[in-house]
């Protein structure tokens, strides 16, 4: 292990839970339901249950591992410690590439709601620059801003639900009209893989394990709280959207929640929902940048990424080189990429990340075990199944990027041996 300086432990259960909650709500409510409806129609409700179960299995593995290895890096560290350098590297690489694309998508989602037409990309880049600067100045500022953003999003969602149900009212025939299994189990599993993107925020809690007070107690508790609240919110939102818009209306709408409010008699609340979507995207982006910085720090400490990225700021105690570099990369993706497939690509990387987590947790000794082994077996099997049902383009790009990562590590190992 590198002698790089340690990060400061400043986060309690409340702030750690909010960081995970901000990541999940920002990504899921405003981004994942549309492609899930296109894949499964009303069956996305079944897909949501499957995704929630997979997330729960993965969360228990992450919590069990984080309690035993309370340092930055998440599954990258767990994979290295339990399985060896290569599985750890593949987990870390999957997290970094998947979440870099996800961060760019969140910035562009914010701009879609907040920017004048034609200014979406510059506004998205400006959001990344500003939030990278917030992260640069310390994790307590990150947690403080996340607290404000999450509370604002929850308020906007509450207004949206009240406006939807208080207007002409949802039609529950829209849910059962075509049948939950009309698109088959393949479509349901594909919707689960896409919706899993929305649950992945609890990983941010584990990646920040070096900055949490009493990590053996705080991390498992924060992951459980954040995931439980998120599941409840998603079920309410999914039922409401299906009842108001129907499966076809959800699949055709890039802003389904705002459209559901506009369809009712209380359409005045639609701008509030749009503001909430913008704020949610900022919350997700803020947490993504923080989590990406910590995983990159851990990989750089082990020389799986350039060691320059392992620097910790002497005053703010954050991985400033890693965060600045990632901020630049996210801006480059925003400037050049079409991110319509970002959810599928991100899900590919994150599902493989959790595959490594489940296998690593399965190997832990009895004294470190908090949950039964069957949860890790179920989680690993489900990760493989959901990866196999993702859109083919997402799978192809994911395989290509993992191949690039493997070649990159082989070259670095060869150069280190020759040095």
mmCIF file of C-alpha atoms in Angstrom:
data_model
loop_
_atom_site.group_PDB
_atom_site.id
_atom_site.type_symbol
_atom_site.label_atom_id
_atom_site.label_comp_id
_atom_site.label_asym_id
_atom_site.label_seq_id
_atom_site.Cartn_x
_atom_site.Cartn_y
_atom_site.Cartn_z
ATOM 1 C CA UNK A 1 0.000 0.000 0.000
ATOM 2 C CA UNK A 2 1.202 3.497 -0.821
ATOM 3 C CA UNK A 3 2.325 5.979 1.846
ATOM 4 C CA UNK A 4 0.010 8.599 0.368
ATOM 5 C CA UNK A 5 -1.544 10.817 3.084
ATOM 6 C CA UNK A 6 -4.865 9.688 4.543
ATOM 7 C CA UNK A 7 -8.104 11.583 4.025
ATOM 8 C CA UNK A 8 -9.911 13.226 6.939
ATOM 9 C CA UNK A 9 -12.822 11.377 8.639
ATOM 10 C CA UNK A 10 -15.549 14.019 8.792
ATOM 11 C CA UNK A 11 -18.811 12.346 7.672
ATOM 12 C CA UNK A 12 -21.465 10.913 9.976
ATOM 13 C CA UNK A 13 -24.410 8.627 9.149
ATOM 14 C CA UNK A 14 -26.712 11.491 8.110
ATOM 15 C CA UNK A 15 -24.307 13.070 5.623
ATOM 16 C CA UNK A 16 -23.149 9.715 4.241
ATOM 17 C CA UNK A 17 -26.779 8.665 3.710
ATOM 18 C CA UNK A 18 -27.548 11.930 1.930
ATOM 19 C CA UNK A 19 -24.587 11.504 -0.437
ATOM 20 C CA UNK A 20 -25.908 8.089 -1.472
ATOM 21 C CA UNK A 21 -29.497 9.347 -1.631
ATOM 22 C CA UNK A 22 -28.487 12.324 -3.771
ATOM 23 C CA UNK A 23 -26.695 10.024 -6.210
ATOM 24 C CA UNK A 24 -29.580 7.582 -6.611
ATOM 25 C CA UNK A 25 -32.477 10.016 -6.797
ATOM 26 C CA UNK A 26 -30.727 12.316 -9.247
ATOM 27 C CA UNK A 27 -29.927 9.502 -11.641
ATOM 28 C CA UNK A 28 -33.093 7.472 -11.422
ATOM 29 C CA UNK A 29 -36.214 9.577 -11.178
ATOM 30 C CA UNK A 30 -35.348 11.814 -14.123
ATOM 31 C CA UNK A 31 -33.309 9.505 -16.360
ATOM 32 C CA UNK A 32 -33.953 5.769 -16.087
ATOM 33 C CA UNK A 33 -37.729 5.306 -16.364
ATOM 34 C CA UNK A 34 -38.025 6.286 -20.037
ATOM 35 C CA UNK A 35 -35.685 3.591 -21.466
ATOM 36 C CA UNK A 36 -37.076 1.077 -18.955
ATOM 37 C CA UNK A 37 -40.610 1.716 -20.232
ATOM 38 C CA UNK A 38 -39.426 1.306 -23.825
ATOM 39 C CA UNK A 39 -37.940 -2.085 -22.924
ATOM 40 C CA UNK A 40 -40.705 -3.534 -20.767
ATOM 41 C CA UNK A 41 -43.833 -1.366 -20.851
ATOM 42 C CA UNK A 42 -45.833 -1.882 -17.661
ATOM 43 C CA UNK A 43 -43.447 -4.733 -16.875
ATOM 44 C CA UNK A 44 -40.966 -2.125 -15.685
ATOM 45 C CA UNK A 45 -42.710 -2.507 -12.307
ATOM 46 C CA UNK A 46 -41.489 -6.090 -12.190
ATOM 47 C CA UNK A 47 -38.121 -4.902 -13.471
ATOM 48 C CA UNK A 48 -37.997 -2.340 -10.679
ATOM 49 C CA UNK A 49 -38.555 -5.060 -8.074
ATOM 50 C CA UNK A 50 -35.805 -7.189 -9.624
ATOM 51 C CA UNK A 51 -33.419 -4.209 -9.771
ATOM 52 C CA UNK A 52 -34.195 -3.360 -6.139
ATOM 53 C CA UNK A 53 -33.463 -6.950 -5.069
ATOM 54 C CA UNK A 54 -30.169 -6.975 -6.988
ATOM 55 C CA UNK A 55 -29.286 -3.616 -5.452
ATOM 56 C CA UNK A 56 -30.078 -4.975 -1.987
ATOM 57 C CA UNK A 57 -27.820 -8.007 -2.524
ATOM 58 C CA UNK A 58 -25.040 -5.790 -3.801
ATOM 59 C CA UNK A 59 -25.557 -3.300 -0.979
ATOM 60 C CA UNK A 60 -25.160 -5.999 1.680
ATOM 61 C CA UNK A 61 -21.924 -7.136 0.015
ATOM 62 C CA UNK A 62 -20.642 -3.558 -0.174
ATOM 63 C CA UNK A 63 -21.564 -2.871 3.453
ATOM 64 C CA UNK A 64 -19.896 -6.065 4.685
ATOM 65 C CA UNK A 65 -16.720 -5.317 2.733
ATOM 66 C CA UNK A 66 -16.637 -1.625 3.631
ATOM 67 C CA UNK A 67 -16.833 -2.464 7.336
ATOM 68 C CA UNK A 68 -13.756 -4.699 6.982
ATOM 69 C CA UNK A 69 -11.819 -2.351 4.658
ATOM 70 C CA UNK A 70 -12.752 1.233 5.628
ATOM 71 C CA UNK A 71 -10.593 3.052 3.086
ATOM 72 C CA UNK A 72 -11.161 4.930 -0.165
ATOM 73 C CA UNK A 73 -11.689 2.958 -3.348
ATOM 74 C CA UNK A 74 -14.708 0.743 -2.737
ATOM 75 C CA UNK A 75 -14.745 -2.527 -4.691
ATOM 76 C CA UNK A 76 -11.380 -1.743 -6.271
ATOM 77 C CA UNK A 77 -9.816 -2.230 -2.832
ATOM 78 C CA UNK A 78 -12.099 -5.118 -1.871
ATOM 79 C CA UNK A 79 -11.289 -6.972 -5.082
ATOM 80 C CA UNK A 80 -7.560 -6.510 -4.581
ATOM 81 C CA UNK A 81 -7.656 -7.618 -0.952
ATOM 82 C CA UNK A 82 -9.928 -10.635 -1.415
ATOM 83 C CA UNK A 83 -9.378 -11.784 -5.019
ATOM 84 C CA UNK A 84 -6.133 -10.293 -6.310
ATOM 85 C CA UNK A 85 -4.855 -7.302 -8.334
ATOM 86 C CA UNK A 86 -6.590 -8.110 -11.632
ATOM 87 C CA UNK A 87 -10.172 -8.452 -10.316
ATOM 88 C CA UNK A 88 -9.625 -5.299 -8.262
ATOM 89 C CA UNK A 89 -8.369 -3.418 -11.315
ATOM 90 C CA UNK A 90 -11.309 -4.522 -13.471
ATOM 91 C CA UNK A 91 -13.748 -3.378 -10.780
ATOM 92 C CA UNK A 92 -12.046 -0.009 -10.448
ATOM 93 C CA UNK A 93 -11.769 0.448 -14.204
ATOM 94 C CA UNK A 94 -15.452 -0.403 -14.673
ATOM 95 C CA UNK A 95 -16.414 2.129 -12.021
ATOM 96 C CA UNK A 96 -14.254 4.911 -13.473
ATOM 97 C CA UNK A 97 -15.308 4.546 -17.122
ATOM 98 C CA UNK A 98 -18.964 3.888 -16.333
ATOM 99 C CA UNK A 99 -19.313 6.738 -13.888
ATOM 100 C CA UNK A 100 -17.365 9.206 -16.028
ATOM 101 C CA UNK A 101 -19.995 8.666 -18.727
ATOM 102 C CA UNK A 102 -22.721 8.877 -16.091
ATOM 103 C CA UNK A 103 -21.336 12.156 -14.746
ATOM 104 C CA UNK A 104 -21.358 13.635 -18.243
ATOM 105 C CA UNK A 105 -24.940 12.433 -18.689
ATOM 106 C CA UNK A 106 -26.013 14.050 -15.420
ATOM 107 C CA UNK A 107 -24.392 17.352 -16.415
ATOM 108 C CA UNK A 108 -26.192 17.277 -19.744
ATOM 109 C CA UNK A 109 -29.471 16.364 -18.029
ATOM 110 C CA UNK A 110 -29.071 19.450 -15.854
ATOM 111 C CA UNK A 111 -28.408 21.594 -18.902
ATOM 112 C CA UNK A 112 -31.421 20.160 -20.757
ATOM 113 C CA UNK A 113 -33.662 21.544 -18.008
ATOM 114 C CA UNK A 114 -31.760 24.709 -17.122
ATOM 115 C CA UNK A 115 -30.035 26.037 -20.257
ATOM 116 C CA UNK A 116 -31.427 28.106 -23.121
ATOM 117 C CA UNK A 117 -31.699 26.192 -26.386
ATOM 118 C CA UNK A 118 -28.318 25.904 -28.060
ATOM 119 C CA UNK A 119 -26.385 26.504 -24.816
ATOM 120 C CA UNK A 120 -26.757 23.028 -23.349
ATOM 121 C CA UNK A 121 -23.145 21.893 -23.721
ATOM 122 C CA UNK A 122 -21.507 25.108 -22.381
ATOM 123 C CA UNK A 123 -23.856 25.116 -19.390
ATOM 124 C CA UNK A 124 -23.151 21.430 -18.726
ATOM 125 C CA UNK A 125 -19.409 22.083 -18.800
ATOM 126 C CA UNK A 126 -19.832 25.066 -16.476
ATOM 127 C CA UNK A 127 -21.733 22.854 -14.006
ATOM 128 C CA UNK A 128 -18.882 20.333 -13.987
ATOM 129 C CA UNK A 129 -16.306 23.085 -13.400
ATOM 130 C CA UNK A 130 -18.255 24.603 -10.507
ATOM 131 C CA UNK A 131 -18.973 21.294 -8.755
ATOM 132 C CA UNK A 132 -15.398 20.118 -9.214
ATOM 133 C CA UNK A 133 -14.351 23.307 -7.420
ATOM 134 C CA UNK A 134 -16.811 22.523 -4.589
ATOM 135 C CA UNK A 135 -15.341 19.024 -4.193
ATOM 136 C CA UNK A 136 -11.833 20.470 -4.326
ATOM 137 C CA UNK A 137 -12.488 22.549 -1.220
ATOM 138 C CA UNK A 138 -13.294 19.633 1.063
ATOM 139 C CA UNK A 139 -15.725 16.801 1.687
ATOM 140 C CA UNK A 140 -17.676 18.748 4.328
ATOM 141 C CA UNK A 141 -18.580 21.315 1.653
ATOM 142 C CA UNK A 142 -19.576 18.446 -0.635
ATOM 143 C CA UNK A 143 -21.814 16.995 2.087
ATOM 144 C CA UNK A 144 -23.234 20.408 2.945
ATOM 145 C CA UNK A 145 -24.237 21.203 -0.635
ATOM 146 C CA UNK A 146 -25.563 17.654 -1.104
ATOM 147 C CA UNK A 147 -27.830 18.142 1.926
ATOM 148 C CA UNK A 148 -29.381 21.229 0.340
ATOM 149 C CA UNK A 149 -29.771 19.602 -3.074
ATOM 150 C CA UNK A 150 -31.385 16.405 -1.741
ATOM 151 C CA UNK A 151 -33.907 18.280 0.383
ATOM 152 C CA UNK A 152 -34.821 20.482 -2.602
ATOM 153 C CA UNK A 153 -35.317 17.433 -4.842
ATOM 154 C CA UNK A 154 -37.487 15.652 -2.276
ATOM 155 C CA UNK A 155 -39.631 18.784 -1.984
ATOM 156 C CA UNK A 156 -40.006 18.993 -5.782
ATOM 157 C CA UNK A 157 -40.969 15.308 -5.979
ATOM 158 C CA UNK A 158 -43.549 15.732 -3.224
ATOM 159 C CA UNK A 159 -45.093 18.661 -5.112
ATOM 160 C CA UNK A 160 -45.100 16.631 -8.354
ATOM 161 C CA UNK A 161 -46.870 13.666 -6.752
ATOM 162 C CA UNK A 162 -49.388 15.910 -5.014
ATOM 163 C CA UNK A 163 -50.093 17.795 -8.249
ATOM 164 C CA UNK A 164 -50.488 14.577 -10.240
ATOM 165 C CA UNK A 165 -52.831 12.918 -7.766
ATOM 166 C CA UNK A 166 -54.639 16.131 -6.928
ATOM 167 C CA UNK A 167 -55.603 16.912 -10.507
ATOM 168 C CA UNK A 168 -57.794 14.769 -12.725
ATOM 169 C CA UNK A 169 -56.218 11.711 -11.112
ATOM 170 C CA UNK A 170 -54.239 8.775 -12.507
ATOM 171 C CA UNK A 171 -55.959 5.985 -14.426
ATOM 172 C CA UNK A 172 -54.849 2.655 -13.028
ATOM 173 C CA UNK A 173 -56.158 0.950 -16.151
ATOM 174 C CA UNK A 174 -53.035 2.290 -17.867
ATOM 175 C CA UNK A 175 -50.947 -0.004 -15.681
ATOM 176 C CA UNK A 176 -52.771 -3.280 -16.170
ATOM 177 C CA UNK A 177 -54.151 -2.635 -19.656
ATOM 178 C CA UNK A 178 -51.421 -4.340 -21.673
ATOM 179 C CA UNK A 179 -50.304 -6.691 -18.893
ATOM 180 C CA UNK A 180 -47.073 -6.761 -16.949
ATOM 181 C CA UNK A 181 -45.620 -9.548 -19.114
ATOM 182 C CA UNK A 182 -46.572 -8.123 -22.520
ATOM 183 C CA UNK A 183 -42.926 -7.518 -23.458
ATOM 184 C CA UNK A 184 -41.703 -10.847 -22.095
ATOM 185 C CA UNK A 185 -39.064 -11.633 -19.507
ATOM 186 C CA UNK A 186 -36.239 -10.453 -21.722
ATOM 187 C CA UNK A 187 -37.736 -6.965 -21.811
ATOM 188 C CA UNK A 188 -38.315 -7.057 -18.046
ATOM 189 C CA UNK A 189 -34.717 -8.072 -17.354
ATOM 190 C CA UNK A 190 -33.461 -5.395 -19.744
ATOM 191 C CA UNK A 191 -35.522 -2.813 -17.858
ATOM 192 C CA UNK A 192 -33.981 -4.123 -14.626
ATOM 193 C CA UNK A 193 -30.495 -3.606 -15.990
ATOM 194 C CA UNK A 194 -31.369 -0.054 -17.040
ATOM 195 C CA UNK A 195 -33.123 0.726 -13.753
ATOM 196 C CA UNK A 196 -30.148 -0.644 -11.830
ATOM 197 C CA UNK A 197 -28.306 2.450 -13.063
ATOM 198 C CA UNK A 198 -30.633 4.391 -10.772
ATOM 199 C CA UNK A 199 -29.733 2.389 -7.667
ATOM 200 C CA UNK A 200 -25.958 2.541 -8.019
ATOM 201 C CA UNK A 201 -25.535 5.662 -5.867
ATOM 202 C CA UNK A 202 -24.915 3.729 -2.655
ATOM 203 C CA UNK A 203 -21.496 2.850 -4.092
ATOM 204 C CA UNK A 204 -20.497 6.442 -3.413
ATOM 205 C CA UNK A 205 -20.828 5.778 0.336
ATOM 206 C CA UNK A 206 -18.425 2.839 0.186
ATOM 207 C CA UNK A 207 -15.898 4.668 -1.997
ATOM 208 C CA UNK A 208 -15.712 7.392 0.662
ATOM 209 C CA UNK A 209 -14.969 4.925 3.479
ATOM 210 C CA UNK A 210 -11.782 6.755 4.462
ATOM 211 C CA UNK A 211 -13.751 9.943 5.222
ATOM 212 C CA UNK A 212 -16.520 8.393 7.368
ATOM 213 C CA UNK A 213 -16.460 8.431 11.149
ATOM 214 C CA UNK A 214 -16.820 4.987 12.774
ATOM 215 C CA UNK A 215 -16.931 3.283 9.346
ATOM 216 C CA UNK A 216 -17.777 -0.217 10.632
ATOM 217 C CA UNK A 217 -21.055 1.125 12.002
ATOM 218 C CA UNK A 218 -21.727 4.138 9.780
ATOM 219 C CA UNK A 219 -21.247 2.659 6.281
ATOM 220 C CA UNK A 220 -23.658 -0.312 6.581
ATOM 221 C CA UNK A 221 -26.250 1.897 8.268
ATOM 222 C CA UNK A 222 -25.944 4.694 5.676
ATOM 223 C CA UNK A 223 -26.196 2.271 2.741
ATOM 224 C CA UNK A 224 -29.343 0.648 4.194
ATOM 225 C CA UNK A 225 -31.014 3.990 4.904
ATOM 226 C CA UNK A 226 -30.258 5.483 1.472
ATOM 227 C CA UNK A 227 -31.318 2.365 -0.438
ATOM 228 C CA UNK A 228 -34.536 1.889 1.562
ATOM 229 C CA UNK A 229 -35.701 5.484 1.060
ATOM 230 C CA UNK A 230 -34.846 5.345 -2.645
ATOM 231 C CA UNK A 231 -36.823 2.126 -3.247
ATOM 232 C CA UNK A 232 -39.943 3.661 -1.688
ATOM 233 C CA UNK A 233 -39.612 6.827 -3.795
ATOM 234 C CA UNK A 234 -39.075 4.861 -7.027
ATOM 235 C CA UNK A 235 -42.121 2.654 -6.503
ATOM 236 C CA UNK A 236 -44.353 5.678 -5.915
ATOM 237 C CA UNK A 237 -42.958 7.508 -8.968
ATOM 238 C CA UNK A 238 -43.178 4.448 -11.259
ATOM 239 C CA UNK A 239 -46.817 3.708 -10.361
ATOM 240 C CA UNK A 240 -47.755 7.368 -10.790
ATOM 241 C CA UNK A 241 -46.071 7.738 -14.195
ATOM 242 C CA UNK A 242 -47.625 4.564 -15.566
ATOM 243 C CA UNK A 243 -51.064 5.523 -14.291
ATOM 244 C CA UNK A 244 -50.909 9.012 -15.851
ATOM 245 C CA UNK A 245 -48.927 8.561 -19.071
ATOM 246 C CA UNK A 246 -49.248 4.852 -19.723
ATOM 247 C CA UNK A 247 -46.306 2.716 -20.880
ATOM 248 C CA UNK A 248 -46.183 4.205 -24.390
ATOM 249 C CA UNK A 249 -46.325 7.774 -23.087
ATOM 250 C CA UNK A 250 -43.459 7.080 -20.679
ATOM 251 C CA UNK A 251 -41.350 5.494 -23.404
ATOM 252 C CA UNK A 252 -41.824 8.498 -25.710
ATOM 253 C CA UNK A 253 -41.130 11.217 -23.136
ATOM 254 C CA UNK A 254 -37.631 12.469 -22.243
ATOM 255 C CA UNK A 255 -39.192 14.291 -19.247
ATOM 256 C CA UNK A 256 -41.942 11.925 -18.041
ATOM 257 C CA UNK A 257 -42.442 13.387 -14.573
ATOM 258 C CA UNK A 258 -42.903 16.936 -15.867
ATOM 259 C CA UNK A 259 -45.233 15.659 -18.591
ATOM 260 C CA UNK A 260 -47.309 13.740 -16.031
ATOM 261 C CA UNK A 261 -47.813 16.925 -14.032
ATOM 262 C CA UNK A 262 -48.619 18.940 -17.170
ATOM 263 C CA UNK A 263 -51.275 16.393 -18.155
ATOM 264 C CA UNK A 264 -53.279 17.111 -15.004
ATOM 265 C CA UNK A 265 -55.360 20.077 -13.905
ATOM 266 C CA UNK A 266 -52.514 21.406 -11.740
ATOM 267 C CA UNK A 267 -50.109 22.040 -14.601
ATOM 268 C CA UNK A 268 -48.719 25.096 -12.800
ATOM 269 C CA UNK A 269 -46.472 22.679 -10.875
ATOM 270 C CA UNK A 270 -44.607 21.505 -14.010
ATOM 271 C CA UNK A 271 -41.918 24.236 -13.752
ATOM 272 C CA UNK A 272 -41.293 23.150 -10.154
ATOM 273 C CA UNK A 273 -40.635 19.620 -11.402
ATOM 274 C CA UNK A 274 -38.239 20.902 -14.046
ATOM 275 C CA UNK A 275 -36.334 22.836 -11.395
ATOM 276 C CA UNK A 276 -36.287 19.704 -9.255
ATOM 277 C CA UNK A 277 -34.876 17.706 -12.167
ATOM 278 C CA UNK A 278 -32.097 20.230 -12.653
ATOM 279 C CA UNK A 279 -31.285 20.239 -8.940
ATOM 280 C CA UNK A 280 -31.362 16.423 -8.794
ATOM 281 C CA UNK A 281 -28.920 16.211 -11.676
ATOM 282 C CA UNK A 282 -26.567 18.576 -9.862
ATOM 283 C CA UNK A 283 -26.770 16.444 -6.714
ATOM 284 C CA UNK A 284 -25.963 13.298 -8.664
ATOM 285 C CA UNK A 285 -23.108 15.015 -10.498
ATOM 286 C CA UNK A 286 -21.628 16.316 -7.241
ATOM 287 C CA UNK A 287 -21.623 12.859 -5.658
ATOM 288 C CA UNK A 288 -20.298 11.221 -8.837
ATOM 289 C CA UNK A 289 -17.297 13.531 -8.977
ATOM 290 C CA UNK A 290 -16.550 12.791 -5.313
ATOM 291 C CA UNK A 291 -16.811 9.019 -5.766
ATOM 292 C CA UNK A 292 -14.769 8.991 -8.971
ATOM 293 C CA UNK A 293 -12.015 10.975 -7.271
ATOM 294 C CA UNK A 294 -11.767 8.494 -4.380
ATOM 295 C CA UNK A 295 -11.652 5.410 -6.615
ATOM 296 C CA UNK A 296 -9.023 7.036 -8.838
ATOM 297 C CA UNK A 297 -7.032 7.914 -5.708
ATOM 298 C CA UNK A 298 -7.082 4.285 -4.583
ATOM 299 C CA UNK A 299 -6.057 2.998 -8.026
ATOM 300 C CA UNK A 300 -3.231 5.536 -8.224
ATOM 301 C CA UNK A 301 -1.952 4.499 -4.793
ATOM 302 C CA UNK A 302 -1.493 0.985 -6.203
ATOM 303 C CA UNK A 303 -0.007 2.327 -9.477
ATOM 304 C CA UNK A 304 -2.943 1.033 -11.531
ATOM 305 C CA UNK A 305 -3.381 4.660 -12.595
ATOM 306 C CA UNK A 306 -0.585 7.266 -12.768
ATOM 307 C CA UNK A 307 0.713 7.800 -9.227
ATOM 308 C CA UNK A 308 0.420 11.588 -9.627
ATOM 309 C CA UNK A 309 -3.336 11.105 -9.093
ATOM 310 C CA UNK A 310 -2.706 9.838 -5.543
ATOM 311 C CA UNK A 311 -1.906 13.330 -4.228
ATOM 312 C CA UNK A 312 -4.015 14.598 -1.303
ATOM 313 C CA UNK A 313 -4.374 18.353 -0.838
ATOM 314 C CA UNK A 314 -2.466 19.435 2.302
ATOM 315 C CA UNK A 315 -5.229 21.816 3.428
ATOM 316 C CA UNK A 316 -8.524 20.440 2.106
ATOM 317 C CA UNK A 317 -7.606 16.732 2.481
ATOM 318 C CA UNK A 318 -9.161 15.701 -0.852
ATOM 319 C CA UNK A 319 -7.624 13.892 -3.877
ATOM 320 C CA UNK A 320 -7.286 17.147 -5.793
ATOM 321 C CA UNK A 321 -5.191 15.875 -8.719
ATOM 322 C CA UNK A 322 -7.675 13.061 -9.370
ATOM 323 C CA UNK A 323 -10.713 15.319 -9.126
ATOM 324 C CA UNK A 324 -9.247 17.978 -11.433
ATOM 325 C CA UNK A 325 -8.253 15.356 -14.003
ATOM 326 C CA UNK A 326 -11.672 13.727 -13.922
ATOM 327 C CA UNK A 327 -13.346 17.114 -14.228
ATOM 328 C CA UNK A 328 -11.411 17.715 -17.439
ATOM 329 C CA UNK A 329 -12.303 14.253 -18.797
ATOM 330 C CA UNK A 330 -16.008 14.725 -18.030
ATOM 331 C CA UNK A 331 -15.948 18.082 -19.840
ATOM 332 C CA UNK A 332 -14.296 16.455 -22.868
ATOM 333 C CA UNK A 333 -17.013 13.777 -22.972
ATOM 334 C CA UNK A 334 -19.691 16.470 -22.830
ATOM 335 C CA UNK A 335 -18.018 18.401 -25.639
ATOM 336 C CA UNK A 336 -17.750 15.539 -28.135
ATOM 337 C CA UNK A 337 -20.069 12.642 -27.236
ATOM 338 C CA UNK A 338 -23.632 11.614 -27.939
ATOM 339 C CA UNK A 339 -24.752 10.296 -24.552
ATOM 340 C CA UNK A 340 -28.083 8.696 -25.410
ATOM 341 C CA UNK A 341 -26.571 5.300 -24.593
ATOM 342 C CA UNK A 342 -24.877 6.490 -21.409
ATOM 343 C CA UNK A 343 -27.287 4.692 -19.074
ATOM 344 C CA UNK A 344 -26.704 1.298 -20.691
ATOM 345 C CA UNK A 345 -22.947 1.839 -20.863
ATOM 346 C CA UNK A 346 -22.815 2.952 -17.228
ATOM 347 C CA UNK A 347 -24.928 -0.043 -16.144
ATOM 348 C CA UNK A 348 -22.511 -2.417 -17.896
ATOM 349 C CA UNK A 349 -19.514 -1.086 -15.983
ATOM 350 C CA UNK A 350 -21.306 -0.854 -12.639
ATOM 351 C CA UNK A 351 -22.853 -4.333 -12.834
ATOM 352 C CA UNK A 352 -19.401 -5.851 -13.411
ATOM 353 C CA UNK A 353 -18.110 -3.717 -10.533
ATOM 354 C CA UNK A 354 -20.708 -5.307 -8.249
ATOM 355 C CA UNK A 355 -20.040 -8.777 -9.636
ATOM 356 C CA UNK A 356 -16.527 -8.423 -8.205
ATOM 357 C CA UNK A 357 -17.992 -7.069 -4.937
ATOM 358 C CA UNK A 358 -20.288 -10.071 -4.498
ATOM 359 C CA UNK A 359 -17.524 -12.564 -5.206
ATOM 360 C CA UNK A 360 -15.175 -10.730 -2.831
ATOM 361 C CA UNK A 361 -17.789 -10.670 -0.041
ATOM 362 C CA UNK A 362 -18.416 -14.408 -0.549
ATOM 363 C CA UNK A 363 -14.750 -15.107 0.320
ATOM 364 C CA UNK A 364 -14.766 -13.164 3.614
ATOM 365 C CA UNK A 365 -14.109 -15.141 6.815
ATOM 366 C CA UNK A 366 -16.804 -15.777 9.414
ATOM 367 C CA UNK A 367 -15.603 -13.011 11.748
ATOM 368 C CA UNK A 368 -16.205 -10.388 9.026
ATOM 369 C CA UNK A 369 -19.528 -11.811 7.841
ATOM 370 C CA UNK A 370 -22.684 -9.774 8.459
ATOM 371 C CA UNK A 371 -25.040 -11.331 5.886
ATOM 372 C CA UNK A 372 -25.679 -14.902 4.622
ATOM 373 C CA UNK A 373 -23.690 -16.144 1.653
ATOM 374 C CA UNK A 374 -26.759 -16.812 -0.477
ATOM 375 C CA UNK A 375 -27.210 -13.045 -0.897
ATOM 376 C CA UNK A 376 -23.762 -12.794 -2.485
ATOM 377 C CA UNK A 377 -24.490 -15.776 -4.770
ATOM 378 C CA UNK A 378 -27.822 -14.271 -5.821
ATOM 379 C CA UNK A 379 -26.252 -10.856 -6.364
ATOM 380 C CA UNK A 380 -23.418 -12.222 -8.536
ATOM 381 C CA UNK A 381 -25.775 -14.343 -10.661
ATOM 382 C CA UNK A 382 -28.165 -11.421 -11.123
ATOM 383 C CA UNK A 383 -25.352 -9.088 -12.200
ATOM 384 C CA UNK A 384 -24.331 -11.518 -14.951
ATOM 385 C CA UNK A 385 -27.954 -11.982 -16.074
ATOM 386 C CA UNK A 386 -28.648 -8.235 -16.251
ATOM 387 C CA UNK A 387 -25.427 -7.533 -18.164
ATOM 388 C CA UNK A 388 -26.438 -10.156 -20.749
ATOM 389 C CA UNK A 389 -29.796 -8.441 -21.351
ATOM 390 C CA UNK A 390 -28.519 -4.849 -21.749
ATOM 391 C CA UNK A 391 -28.796 -3.258 -25.220
ATOM 392 C CA UNK A 392 -26.198 -4.826 -27.581
ATOM 393 C CA UNK A 393 -24.471 -1.500 -28.305
ATOM 394 C CA UNK A 394 -23.928 -0.877 -24.579
ATOM 395 C CA UNK A 395 -22.497 -4.379 -24.145
ATOM 396 C CA UNK A 396 -20.208 -3.986 -27.164
ATOM 397 C CA UNK A 397 -18.841 -0.627 -26.010
ATOM 398 C CA UNK A 398 -18.398 -1.972 -22.490
ATOM 399 C CA UNK A 399 -16.409 -4.997 -23.669
ATOM 400 C CA UNK A 400 -14.239 -2.713 -25.815
ATOM 401 C CA UNK A 401 -13.476 -0.359 -22.927
ATOM 402 C CA UNK A 402 -12.590 -3.242 -20.604
ATOM 403 C CA UNK A 403 -10.231 -4.568 -23.264
ATOM 404 C CA UNK A 404 -8.604 -1.136 -23.445
ATOM 405 C CA UNK A 405 -8.234 -1.135 -19.662
ATOM 406 C CA UNK A 406 -6.627 -4.592 -19.673
ATOM 407 C CA UNK A 407 -4.098 -3.566 -22.320
ATOM 408 C CA UNK A 408 -3.369 -0.363 -20.374
ATOM 409 C CA UNK A 409 -2.583 -2.317 -17.212
ATOM 410 C CA UNK A 410 -0.418 -4.853 -19.036
ATOM 411 C CA UNK A 411 1.644 -2.023 -20.531
ATOM 412 C CA UNK A 412 2.046 -0.351 -17.130
ATOM 413 C CA UNK A 413 3.164 -3.632 -15.563
ATOM 414 C CA UNK A 414 5.697 -4.182 -18.331
ATOM 415 C CA UNK A 415 7.075 -0.653 -17.972
ATOM 416 C CA UNK A 416 7.391 -1.085 -14.182
ATOM 417 C CA UNK A 417 9.308 -4.355 -14.638
ATOM 418 C CA UNK A 418 11.678 -2.699 -17.090
ATOM 419 C CA UNK A 419 12.265 0.313 -14.820
#
